[in-house]
mmCIF file of C-alpha atoms and ligand atoms in Angstrom:
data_model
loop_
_atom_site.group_PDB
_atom_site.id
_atom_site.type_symbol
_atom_site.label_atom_id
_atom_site.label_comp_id
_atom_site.label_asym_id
_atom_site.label_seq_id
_atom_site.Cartn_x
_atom_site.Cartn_y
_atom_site.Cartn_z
ATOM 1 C CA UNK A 1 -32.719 -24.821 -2.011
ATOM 2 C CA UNK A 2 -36.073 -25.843 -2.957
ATOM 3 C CA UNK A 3 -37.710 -29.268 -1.406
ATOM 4 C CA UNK A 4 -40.685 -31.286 -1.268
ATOM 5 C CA UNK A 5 -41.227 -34.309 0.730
ATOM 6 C CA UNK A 6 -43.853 -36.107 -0.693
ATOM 7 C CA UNK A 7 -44.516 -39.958 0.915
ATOM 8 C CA UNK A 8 -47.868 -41.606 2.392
ATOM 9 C CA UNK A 9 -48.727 -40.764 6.058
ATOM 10 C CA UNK A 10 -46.193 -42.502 8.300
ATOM 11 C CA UNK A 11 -44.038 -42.645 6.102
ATOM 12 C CA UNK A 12 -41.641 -40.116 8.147
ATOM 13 C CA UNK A 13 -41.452 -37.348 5.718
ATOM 14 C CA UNK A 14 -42.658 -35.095 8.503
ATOM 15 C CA UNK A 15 -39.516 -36.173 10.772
ATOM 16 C CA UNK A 16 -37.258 -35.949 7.643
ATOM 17 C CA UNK A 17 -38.365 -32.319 6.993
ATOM 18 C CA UNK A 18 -37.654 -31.836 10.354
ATOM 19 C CA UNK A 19 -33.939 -33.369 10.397
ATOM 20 C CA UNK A 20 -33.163 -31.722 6.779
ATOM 21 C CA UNK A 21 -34.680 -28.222 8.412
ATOM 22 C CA UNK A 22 -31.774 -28.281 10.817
ATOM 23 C CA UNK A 23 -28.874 -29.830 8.905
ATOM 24 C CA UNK A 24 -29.574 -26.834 5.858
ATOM 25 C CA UNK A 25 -31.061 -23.868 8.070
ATOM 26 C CA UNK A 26 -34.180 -24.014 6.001
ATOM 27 C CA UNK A 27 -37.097 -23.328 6.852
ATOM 28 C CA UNK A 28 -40.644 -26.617 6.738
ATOM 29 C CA UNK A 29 -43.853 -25.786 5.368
ATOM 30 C CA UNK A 30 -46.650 -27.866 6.459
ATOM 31 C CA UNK A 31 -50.037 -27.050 5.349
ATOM 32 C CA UNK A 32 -50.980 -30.400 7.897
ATOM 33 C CA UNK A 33 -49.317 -28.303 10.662
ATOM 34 C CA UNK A 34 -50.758 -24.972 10.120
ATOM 35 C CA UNK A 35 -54.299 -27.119 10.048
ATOM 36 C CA UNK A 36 -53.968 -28.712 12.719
ATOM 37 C CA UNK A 37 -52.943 -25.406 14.774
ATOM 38 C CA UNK A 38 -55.982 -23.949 13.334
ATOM 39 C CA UNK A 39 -58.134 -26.312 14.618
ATOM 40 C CA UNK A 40 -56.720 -26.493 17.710
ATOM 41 C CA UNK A 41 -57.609 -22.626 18.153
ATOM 42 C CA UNK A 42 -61.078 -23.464 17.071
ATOM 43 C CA UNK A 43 -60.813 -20.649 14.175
ATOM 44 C CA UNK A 44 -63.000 -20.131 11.437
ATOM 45 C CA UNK A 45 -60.378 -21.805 9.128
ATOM 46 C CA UNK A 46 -60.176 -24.488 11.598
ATOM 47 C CA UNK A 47 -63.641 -25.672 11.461
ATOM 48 C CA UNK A 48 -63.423 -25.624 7.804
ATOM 49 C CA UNK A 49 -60.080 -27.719 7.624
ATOM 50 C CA UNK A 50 -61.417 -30.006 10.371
ATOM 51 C CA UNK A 51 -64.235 -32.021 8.264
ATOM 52 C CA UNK A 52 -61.292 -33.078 5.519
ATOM 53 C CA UNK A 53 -58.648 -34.263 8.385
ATOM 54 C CA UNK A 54 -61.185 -35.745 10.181
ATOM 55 C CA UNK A 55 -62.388 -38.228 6.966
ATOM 56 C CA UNK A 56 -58.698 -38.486 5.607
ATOM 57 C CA UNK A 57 -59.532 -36.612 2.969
ATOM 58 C CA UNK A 58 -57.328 -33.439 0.698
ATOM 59 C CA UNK A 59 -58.706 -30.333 1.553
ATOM 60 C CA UNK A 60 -60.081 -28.121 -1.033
ATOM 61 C CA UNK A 61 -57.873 -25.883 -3.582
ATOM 62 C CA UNK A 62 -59.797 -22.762 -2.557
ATOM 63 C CA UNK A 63 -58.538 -22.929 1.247
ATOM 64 C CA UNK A 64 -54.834 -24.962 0.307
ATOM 65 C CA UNK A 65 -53.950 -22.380 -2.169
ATOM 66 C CA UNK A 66 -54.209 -18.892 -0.518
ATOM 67 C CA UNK A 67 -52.142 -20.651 2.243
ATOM 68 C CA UNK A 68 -49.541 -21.988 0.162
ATOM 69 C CA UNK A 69 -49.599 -18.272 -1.244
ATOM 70 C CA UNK A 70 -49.665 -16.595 2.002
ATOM 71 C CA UNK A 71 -46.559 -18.608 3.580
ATOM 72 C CA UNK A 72 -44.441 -20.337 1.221
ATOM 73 C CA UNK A 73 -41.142 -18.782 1.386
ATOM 74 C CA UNK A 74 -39.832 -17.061 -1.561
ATOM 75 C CA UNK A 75 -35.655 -18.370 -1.497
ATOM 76 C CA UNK A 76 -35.864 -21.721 0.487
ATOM 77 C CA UNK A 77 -38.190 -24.161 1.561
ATOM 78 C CA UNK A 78 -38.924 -27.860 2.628
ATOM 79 C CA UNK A 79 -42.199 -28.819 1.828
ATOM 80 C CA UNK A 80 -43.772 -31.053 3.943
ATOM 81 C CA UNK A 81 -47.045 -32.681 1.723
ATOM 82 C CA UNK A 82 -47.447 -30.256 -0.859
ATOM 83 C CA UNK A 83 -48.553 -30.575 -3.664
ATOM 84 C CA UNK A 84 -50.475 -33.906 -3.028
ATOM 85 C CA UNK A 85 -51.958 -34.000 -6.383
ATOM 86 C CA UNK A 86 -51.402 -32.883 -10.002
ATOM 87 C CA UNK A 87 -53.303 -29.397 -9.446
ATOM 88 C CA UNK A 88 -51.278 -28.722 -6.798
ATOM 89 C CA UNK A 89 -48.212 -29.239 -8.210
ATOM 90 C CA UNK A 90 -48.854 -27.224 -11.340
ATOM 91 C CA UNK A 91 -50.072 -24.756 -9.297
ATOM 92 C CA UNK A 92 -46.806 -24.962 -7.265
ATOM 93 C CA UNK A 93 -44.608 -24.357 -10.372
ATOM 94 C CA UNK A 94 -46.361 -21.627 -11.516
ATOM 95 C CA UNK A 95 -44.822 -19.899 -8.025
ATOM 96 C CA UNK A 96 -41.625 -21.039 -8.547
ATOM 97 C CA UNK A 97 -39.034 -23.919 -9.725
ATOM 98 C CA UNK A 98 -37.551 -27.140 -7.600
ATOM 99 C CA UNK A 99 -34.832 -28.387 -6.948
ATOM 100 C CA UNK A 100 -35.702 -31.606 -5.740
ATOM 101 C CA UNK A 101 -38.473 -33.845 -4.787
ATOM 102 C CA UNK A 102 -37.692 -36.198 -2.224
ATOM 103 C CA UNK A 103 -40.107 -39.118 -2.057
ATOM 104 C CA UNK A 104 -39.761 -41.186 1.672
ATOM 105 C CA UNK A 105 -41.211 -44.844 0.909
ATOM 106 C CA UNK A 106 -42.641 -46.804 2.696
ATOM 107 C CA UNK A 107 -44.320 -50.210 3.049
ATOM 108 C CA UNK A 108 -48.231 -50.221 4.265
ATOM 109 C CA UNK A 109 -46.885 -53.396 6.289
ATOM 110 C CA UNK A 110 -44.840 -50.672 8.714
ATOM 111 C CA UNK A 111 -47.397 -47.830 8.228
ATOM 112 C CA UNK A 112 -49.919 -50.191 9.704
ATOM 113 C CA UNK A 113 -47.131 -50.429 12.568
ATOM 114 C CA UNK A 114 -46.453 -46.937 13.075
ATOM 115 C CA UNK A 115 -50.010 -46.003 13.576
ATOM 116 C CA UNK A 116 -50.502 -46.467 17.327
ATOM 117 C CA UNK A 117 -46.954 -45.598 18.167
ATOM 118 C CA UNK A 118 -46.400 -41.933 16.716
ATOM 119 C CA UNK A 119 -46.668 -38.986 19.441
ATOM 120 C CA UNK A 120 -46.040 -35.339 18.168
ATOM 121 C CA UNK A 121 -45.479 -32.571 20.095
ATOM 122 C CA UNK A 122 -47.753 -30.046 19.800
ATOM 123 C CA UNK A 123 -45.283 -27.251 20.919
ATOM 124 C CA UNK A 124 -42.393 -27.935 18.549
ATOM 125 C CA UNK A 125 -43.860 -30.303 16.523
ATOM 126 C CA UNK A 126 -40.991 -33.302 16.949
ATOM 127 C CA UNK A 127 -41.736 -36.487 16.233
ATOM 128 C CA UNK A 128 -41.349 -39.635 18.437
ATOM 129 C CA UNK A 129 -42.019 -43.454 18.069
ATOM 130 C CA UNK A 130 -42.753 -45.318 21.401
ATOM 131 C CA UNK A 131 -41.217 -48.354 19.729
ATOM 132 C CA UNK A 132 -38.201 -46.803 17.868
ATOM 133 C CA UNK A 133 -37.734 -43.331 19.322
ATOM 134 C CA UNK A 134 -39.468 -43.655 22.308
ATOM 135 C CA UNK A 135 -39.551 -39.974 24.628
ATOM 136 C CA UNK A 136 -38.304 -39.840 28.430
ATOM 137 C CA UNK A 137 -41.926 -40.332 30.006
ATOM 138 C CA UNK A 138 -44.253 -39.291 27.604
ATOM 139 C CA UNK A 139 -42.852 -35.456 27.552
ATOM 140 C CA UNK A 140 -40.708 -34.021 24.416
ATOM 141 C CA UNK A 141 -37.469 -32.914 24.974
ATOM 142 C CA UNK A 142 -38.470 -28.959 24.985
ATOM 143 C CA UNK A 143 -40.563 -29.609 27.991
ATOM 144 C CA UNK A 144 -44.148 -30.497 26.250
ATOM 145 C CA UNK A 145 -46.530 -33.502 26.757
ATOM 146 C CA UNK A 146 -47.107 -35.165 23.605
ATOM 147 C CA UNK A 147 -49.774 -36.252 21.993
ATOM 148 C CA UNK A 148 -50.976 -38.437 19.694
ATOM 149 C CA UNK A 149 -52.889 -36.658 16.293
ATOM 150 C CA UNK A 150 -56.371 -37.344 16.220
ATOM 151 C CA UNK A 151 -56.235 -38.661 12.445
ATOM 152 C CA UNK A 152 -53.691 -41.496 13.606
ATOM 153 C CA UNK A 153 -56.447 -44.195 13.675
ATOM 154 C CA UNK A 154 -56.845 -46.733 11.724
ATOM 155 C CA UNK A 155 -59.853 -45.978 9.740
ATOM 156 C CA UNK A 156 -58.824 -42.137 9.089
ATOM 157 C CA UNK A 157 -54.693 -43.612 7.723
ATOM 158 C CA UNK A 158 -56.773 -46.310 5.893
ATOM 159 C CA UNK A 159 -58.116 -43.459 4.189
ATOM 160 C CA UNK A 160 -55.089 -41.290 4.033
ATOM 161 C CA UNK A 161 -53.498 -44.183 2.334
ATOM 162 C CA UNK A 162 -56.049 -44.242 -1.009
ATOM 163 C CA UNK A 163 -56.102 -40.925 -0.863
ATOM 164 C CA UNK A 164 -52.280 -41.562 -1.222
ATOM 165 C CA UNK A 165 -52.338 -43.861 -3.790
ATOM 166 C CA UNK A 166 -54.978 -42.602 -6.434
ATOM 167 C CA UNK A 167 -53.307 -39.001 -6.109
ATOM 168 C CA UNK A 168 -49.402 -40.126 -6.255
ATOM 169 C CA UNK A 169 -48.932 -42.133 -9.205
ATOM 170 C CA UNK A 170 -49.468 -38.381 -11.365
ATOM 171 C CA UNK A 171 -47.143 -36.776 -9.248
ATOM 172 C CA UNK A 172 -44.536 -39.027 -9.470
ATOM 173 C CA UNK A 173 -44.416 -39.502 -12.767
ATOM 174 C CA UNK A 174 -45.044 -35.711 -13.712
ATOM 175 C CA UNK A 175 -41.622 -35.064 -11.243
ATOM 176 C CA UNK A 176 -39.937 -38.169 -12.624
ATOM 177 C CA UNK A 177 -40.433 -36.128 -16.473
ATOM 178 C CA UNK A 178 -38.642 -33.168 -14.726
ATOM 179 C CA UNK A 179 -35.654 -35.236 -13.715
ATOM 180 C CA UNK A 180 -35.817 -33.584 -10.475
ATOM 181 C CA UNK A 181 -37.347 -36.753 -8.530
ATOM 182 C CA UNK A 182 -35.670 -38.945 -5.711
ATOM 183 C CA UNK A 183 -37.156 -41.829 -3.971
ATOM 184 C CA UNK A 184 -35.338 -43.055 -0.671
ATOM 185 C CA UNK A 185 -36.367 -45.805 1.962
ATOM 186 C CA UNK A 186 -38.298 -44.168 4.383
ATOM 187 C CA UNK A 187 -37.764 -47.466 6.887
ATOM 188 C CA UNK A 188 -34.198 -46.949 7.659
ATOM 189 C CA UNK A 189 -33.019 -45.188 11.008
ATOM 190 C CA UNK A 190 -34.099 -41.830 10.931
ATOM 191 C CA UNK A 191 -30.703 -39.825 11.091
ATOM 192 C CA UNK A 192 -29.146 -42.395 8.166
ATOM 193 C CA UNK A 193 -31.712 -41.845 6.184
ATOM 194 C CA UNK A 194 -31.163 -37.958 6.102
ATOM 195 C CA UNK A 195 -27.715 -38.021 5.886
ATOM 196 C CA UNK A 196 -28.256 -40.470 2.728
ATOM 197 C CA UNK A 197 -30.751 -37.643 1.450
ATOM 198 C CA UNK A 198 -28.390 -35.209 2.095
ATOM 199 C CA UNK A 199 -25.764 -37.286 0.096
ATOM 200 C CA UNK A 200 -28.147 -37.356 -2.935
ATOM 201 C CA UNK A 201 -28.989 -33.987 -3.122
ATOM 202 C CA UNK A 202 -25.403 -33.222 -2.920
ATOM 203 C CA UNK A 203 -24.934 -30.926 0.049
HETATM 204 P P1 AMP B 1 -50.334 -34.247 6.987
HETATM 205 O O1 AMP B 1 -49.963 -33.511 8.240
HETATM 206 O O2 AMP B 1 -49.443 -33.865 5.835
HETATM 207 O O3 AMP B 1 -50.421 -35.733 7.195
HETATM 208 O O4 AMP B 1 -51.804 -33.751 6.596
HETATM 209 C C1 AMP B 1 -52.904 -33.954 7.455
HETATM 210 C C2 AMP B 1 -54.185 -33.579 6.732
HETATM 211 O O5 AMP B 1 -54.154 -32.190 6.368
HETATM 212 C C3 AMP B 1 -54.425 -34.329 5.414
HETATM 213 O O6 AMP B 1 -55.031 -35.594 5.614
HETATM 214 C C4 AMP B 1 -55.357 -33.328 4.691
HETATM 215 O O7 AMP B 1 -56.673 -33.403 5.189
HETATM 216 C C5 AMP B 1 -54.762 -31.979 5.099
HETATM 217 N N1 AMP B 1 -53.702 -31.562 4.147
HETATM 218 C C6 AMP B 1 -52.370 -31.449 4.396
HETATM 219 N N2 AMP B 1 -51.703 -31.057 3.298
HETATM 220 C C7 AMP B 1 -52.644 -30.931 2.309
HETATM 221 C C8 AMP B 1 -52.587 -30.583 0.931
HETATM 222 N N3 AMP B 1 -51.435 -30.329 0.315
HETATM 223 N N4 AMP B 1 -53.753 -30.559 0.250
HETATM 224 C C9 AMP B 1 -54.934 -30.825 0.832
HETATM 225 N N5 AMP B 1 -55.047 -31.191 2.117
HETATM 226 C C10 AMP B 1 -53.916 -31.246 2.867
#
């Protein structure tokens, strides 16, 4: 099976890839992830990647593509915020064919509200709400501290968020044409909200 999770930041698409990753022994691809380990390790790559993430803004076809190229699987995936535009997408199809694109809404009401409560881990990348989901003492459950990503701030999601909005409206539609698009509520519990995706997509 072939996903993508598209949705704006907060919008728990990450956490969804996550859930669906277990429940259909699939592998996640996200380009945010690899960044972020990349600039984490202070690589070459990662001082490229950092500028974008650190403005909110899409990094550049040139360094998204070869990466896409380099680690997309080639029988099952969940994408996790690829494509983000039109280019990407067509680029994305010229590699291979979907089965579904799952689109998690969300409100900017509870985006706003998720900001200063989402802690990843940096180890195994789980995601936890203080509120919501909060973690036993600030620690994930395989043993890591968490932390919170340095593009959770208001300003940088502010961005994020019309980044979101000029980009998605082309993607959506351009899936919605293909008949292979799905939007679900992305402010439901986390666990019902995969098992309704599952539902949908008929596993
Ligand atoms: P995410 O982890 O999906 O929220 O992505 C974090 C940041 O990584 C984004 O704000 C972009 O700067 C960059 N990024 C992730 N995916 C892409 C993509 N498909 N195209 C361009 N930039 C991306």
């Amino acid at each position: 099976m072939k996903l993508v999770l598209l949705g704006k930041p907060l919008s728990g698409k990450g956490t969804q890839a996550a859930l669906l990753s277990k429940a259909l022994d699939i592998s996640v691809l996200s380009l945010g992830a690899l960044f972020r380990r990349e600039v984490e390790k202070k690589s070459v790559l990662g001082k490229k990647v950092e500028k974008y993430m650190k403005k909110g803004t899409l990094v550049p076809h040139s360094v998204t593509f070869p990466f896409l190229q380099k680690y997309l699987p080639k029988k099952d995936f969940i994408l996790d915020g690829y494509p983000r535009n039109l280019a990407q997408a067509k680029a994305l199809e010229k590699m291979c064919s979907l089965d579904f694109v799952i689109d998690v809404h969300c409100s900017n009401r509870l985006i706003q509200k998720r900001i200063m409560a989402r802690r990843s881990c940096p180890k195994c990348g789980k995601i936890y709400g203080l509120d919501v989901h909060p973690p036993k003492e600030g620690i994930c459950s395989c043993g890591a501290t968490l932390i919170q990503r340095k593009d959770d701030t208001k300003a940088i999601v502010q961005k994020r968020l019309a980044v979101y909005t000029k980009q998605s409206a082309s993607l959506i539609s351009y899936y919605k044409h293909k008949g292979i698009y799905l939007q679900v509520s992305g402010e439901k519990n986390r666990y019902s909200l995969t098992k309704n995706i599952l539902k949908k997509i008929s596993y």
